[in-house]
Amino acid sequence: MTNSIKTILPPATIGILGGGQLGQMMALAAKSMGYKVGILDPTKDAPAAQVSDFQIVADYDDQAALQELAQRADVLTYEFENVDQAALAKVTNLVDVPQAIDELTITSHRLHEKNFLKEHHIPVTNFAAVNTAADLKRAVSEIGFPGILKTCEGGYDGHDQIDINNQSDVEKAAGELNDREWIFEQKQPFVKEVSIMVTRDVTGKKIPFPLSENIHQHHILHTSIVPARVSTTVHEQASQIATKIADRLELVGVLGIEFFLMEDGTLLVNELAPRPHNSGHYSIEACNISQFEAHIRSICGLAIPTIEQDHPAVMVNLLGDNLTVARQALPTHPEWHFHDYGKAEIRPGRKMGHVTVVGDSIAKLLEQVNQFK
């Protein structure tokens, strides 16, 4: 896997596949540096399009639309990993695509991802490929209960996942396999979920961000506490693993790495995300360089300084109607850094925005956002 990072300076145009909130914050970082930004997204006036120079309204796999974006941009990136890799490969002769297609091939497919991590001796849970009912039964007999059956592609925030706790679950899940690829993973008795962002600059330097402690509700990230309330050894272990993965991937851009923290203090890698990550939003206010600016700097071949965090931070996702609650409470909360993504429709469980608070005491910061349950 090889890639070379070309230096692309403002006012060049950055094309972004995807117009959600990650694309929006990417675009804001790029615009503040003087770049122009174009978005390809099927939803007119998508969050990222609201802060960009132009939008092409089309499906992500629309080859003609992707070709138009490629022709109008100087560099192409994406805000989600489920990109049509074949379509993207067809425009690499028209525009600079610094993030290797191999990176997408690995991180957009759970089995490829786990095999990549295992091959490089990075700790993961026990897993097995599942395509048929016989595969599932064999995987369960080898790995045991409890486990989770996940689709290899697609799925997020707990979608396309089936808990397998007993033989009855096996029989039920066997009827839902259809023709999709699945992976069976051993469920781990972790004590915390933590994550880290890492980037790599034009010189090849790998630069990790602080470790985030993540609290989920209904499989959706609710609160991130940074730095994570864990030992120094765990922080160092996470940075070492992140640096190793970034090196092996020859990373361009930023990469989110989700871990399970085990009772003995070891970390297991759960998932990789080749883009900015929800748990890295705190970096906008709490770090010298945000994950979004780091992503733009990396894909444009610019140097990136060592990441520093001056004060602890807490980030809370505004899911569904919590956005309305936050809007109404905003006049009396000067300590909030309030982010509204501008999505057209409020839906239960949908990420509508986030609030970040920074200060000296994590306990006090948690109190400042405790109304979002």
PDB file of N, CA, C and O in Angstrom, residues 322-331 336 338 340 342-343 346:
ATOM      1  N   ASN A 322     -33.310  16.575  22.052  1.00  0.00           N
ATOM      2  CA  ASN A 322     -32.356  17.275  22.920  1.00  0.00           C
ATOM      3  C   ASN A 322     -31.797  18.522  22.246  1.00  0.00           C
ATOM      4  O   ASN A 322     -31.330  19.448  22.923  1.00  0.00           O
ATOM      5  N   LEU A 323     -31.853  18.577  20.921  1.00  0.00           N
ATOM      6  CA  LEU A 323     -31.437  19.793  20.220  1.00  0.00           C
ATOM      7  C   LEU A 323     -32.355  20.953  20.602  1.00  0.00           C
ATOM      8  O   LEU A 323     -31.892  22.062  20.883  1.00  0.00           O
ATOM      9  N   THR A 324     -33.654  20.691  20.624  1.00  0.00           N
ATOM     10  CA  THR A 324     -34.620  21.725  21.003  1.00  0.00           C
ATOM     11  C   THR A 324     -34.395  22.164  22.444  1.00  0.00           C
ATOM     12  O   THR A 324     -34.433  23.366  22.754  1.00  0.00           O
ATOM     13  N   VAL A 325     -34.148  21.206  23.329  1.00  0.00           N
ATOM     14  CA  VAL A 325     -33.865  21.520  24.736  1.00  0.00           C
ATOM     15  C   VAL A 325     -32.643  22.430  24.833  1.00  0.00           C
ATOM     16  O   VAL A 325     -32.645  23.423  25.566  1.00  0.00           O
ATOM     17  N   ALA A 326     -31.592  22.094  24.075  1.00  0.00           N
ATOM     18  CA  ALA A 326     -30.359  22.880  24.109  1.00  0.00           C
ATOM     19  C   ALA A 326     -30.571  24.280  23.545  1.00  0.00           C
ATOM     20  O   ALA A 326     -30.055  25.265  24.080  1.00  0.00           O
ATOM     21  N   ARG A 327     -31.330  24.379  22.464  1.00  0.00           N
ATOM     22  CA  ARG A 327     -31.595  25.693  21.879  1.00  0.00           C
ATOM     23  C   ARG A 327     -32.279  26.606  22.896  1.00  0.00           C
ATOM     24  O   ARG A 327     -31.937  27.780  23.045  1.00  0.00           O
ATOM     25  N   GLN A 328     -33.273  26.050  23.601  1.00  0.00           N
ATOM     26  CA  GLN A 328     -34.038  26.852  24.549  1.00  0.00           C
ATOM     27  C   GLN A 328     -33.214  27.230  25.777  1.00  0.00           C
ATOM     28  O   GLN A 328     -33.417  28.287  26.369  1.00  0.00           O
ATOM     29  N   ALA A 329     -32.261  26.365  26.149  1.00  0.00           N
ATOM     30  CA  ALA A 329     -31.441  26.621  27.341  1.00  0.00           C
ATOM     31  C   ALA A 329     -30.211  27.466  27.035  1.00  0.00           C
ATOM     32  O   ALA A 329     -29.573  27.989  27.960  1.00  0.00           O
ATOM     33  N   LEU A 330     -29.883  27.629  25.764  1.00  0.00           N
ATOM     34  CA  LEU A 330     -28.642  28.297  25.369  1.00  0.00           C
ATOM     35  C   LEU A 330     -28.452  29.691  25.974  1.00  0.00           C
ATOM     36  O   LEU A 330     -27.333  30.038  26.388  1.00  0.00           O
ATOM     37  N   PRO A 331     -29.508  30.523  26.082  1.00  0.00           N
ATOM     38  CA  PRO A 331     -29.303  31.875  26.619  1.00  0.00           C
ATOM     39  C   PRO A 331     -28.727  31.908  28.035  1.00  0.00           C
ATOM     40  O   PRO A 331     -28.118  32.909  28.427  1.00  0.00           O
ATOM     41  N   TRP A 336     -21.342  26.833  27.376  1.00  0.00           N
ATOM     42  CA  TRP A 336     -21.508  25.836  26.318  1.00  0.00           C
ATOM     43  C   TRP A 336     -20.879  26.306  25.006  1.00  0.00           C
ATOM     44  O   TRP A 336     -21.058  27.458  24.587  1.00  0.00           O
ATOM     45  N   PHE A 338     -21.835  25.469  21.566  1.00  0.00           N
ATOM     46  CA  PHE A 338     -23.043  24.859  20.998  1.00  0.00           C
ATOM     47  C   PHE A 338     -22.885  24.663  19.494  1.00  0.00           C
ATOM     48  O   PHE A 338     -22.518  25.592  18.777  1.00  0.00           O
ATOM     49  N   ASP A 340     -25.028  23.243  16.209  1.00  0.00           N
ATOM     50  CA  ASP A 340     -26.285  22.800  15.600  1.00  0.00           C
ATOM     51  C   ASP A 340     -25.973  22.451  14.150  1.00  0.00           C
ATOM     52  O   ASP A 340     -25.509  23.297  13.388  1.00  0.00           O
ATOM     53  N   GLY A 342     -27.857  21.774  11.636  1.00  0.00           N
ATOM     54  CA  GLY A 342     -28.727  22.296  10.595  1.00  0.00           C
ATOM     55  C   GLY A 342     -29.473  21.224   9.816  1.00  0.00           C
ATOM     56  O   GLY A 342     -29.831  21.440   8.651  1.00  0.00           O
ATOM     57  N   LYS A 343     -29.721  20.088  10.448  1.00  0.00           N
ATOM     58  CA  LYS A 343     -30.479  19.031   9.760  1.00  0.00           C
ATOM     59  C   LYS A 343     -31.950  19.422   9.686  1.00  0.00           C
ATOM     60  O   LYS A 343     -32.505  20.019  10.615  1.00  0.00           O
ATOM     61  N   ILE A 346     -35.872  16.678  12.826  1.00  0.00           N
ATOM     62  CA  ILE A 346     -35.487  16.094  14.109  1.00  0.00           C
ATOM     63  C   ILE A 346     -36.140  14.728  14.237  1.00  0.00           C
ATOM     64  O   ILE A 346     -37.353  14.597  14.092  1.00  0.00           O
TER      65      ILE A 346
END
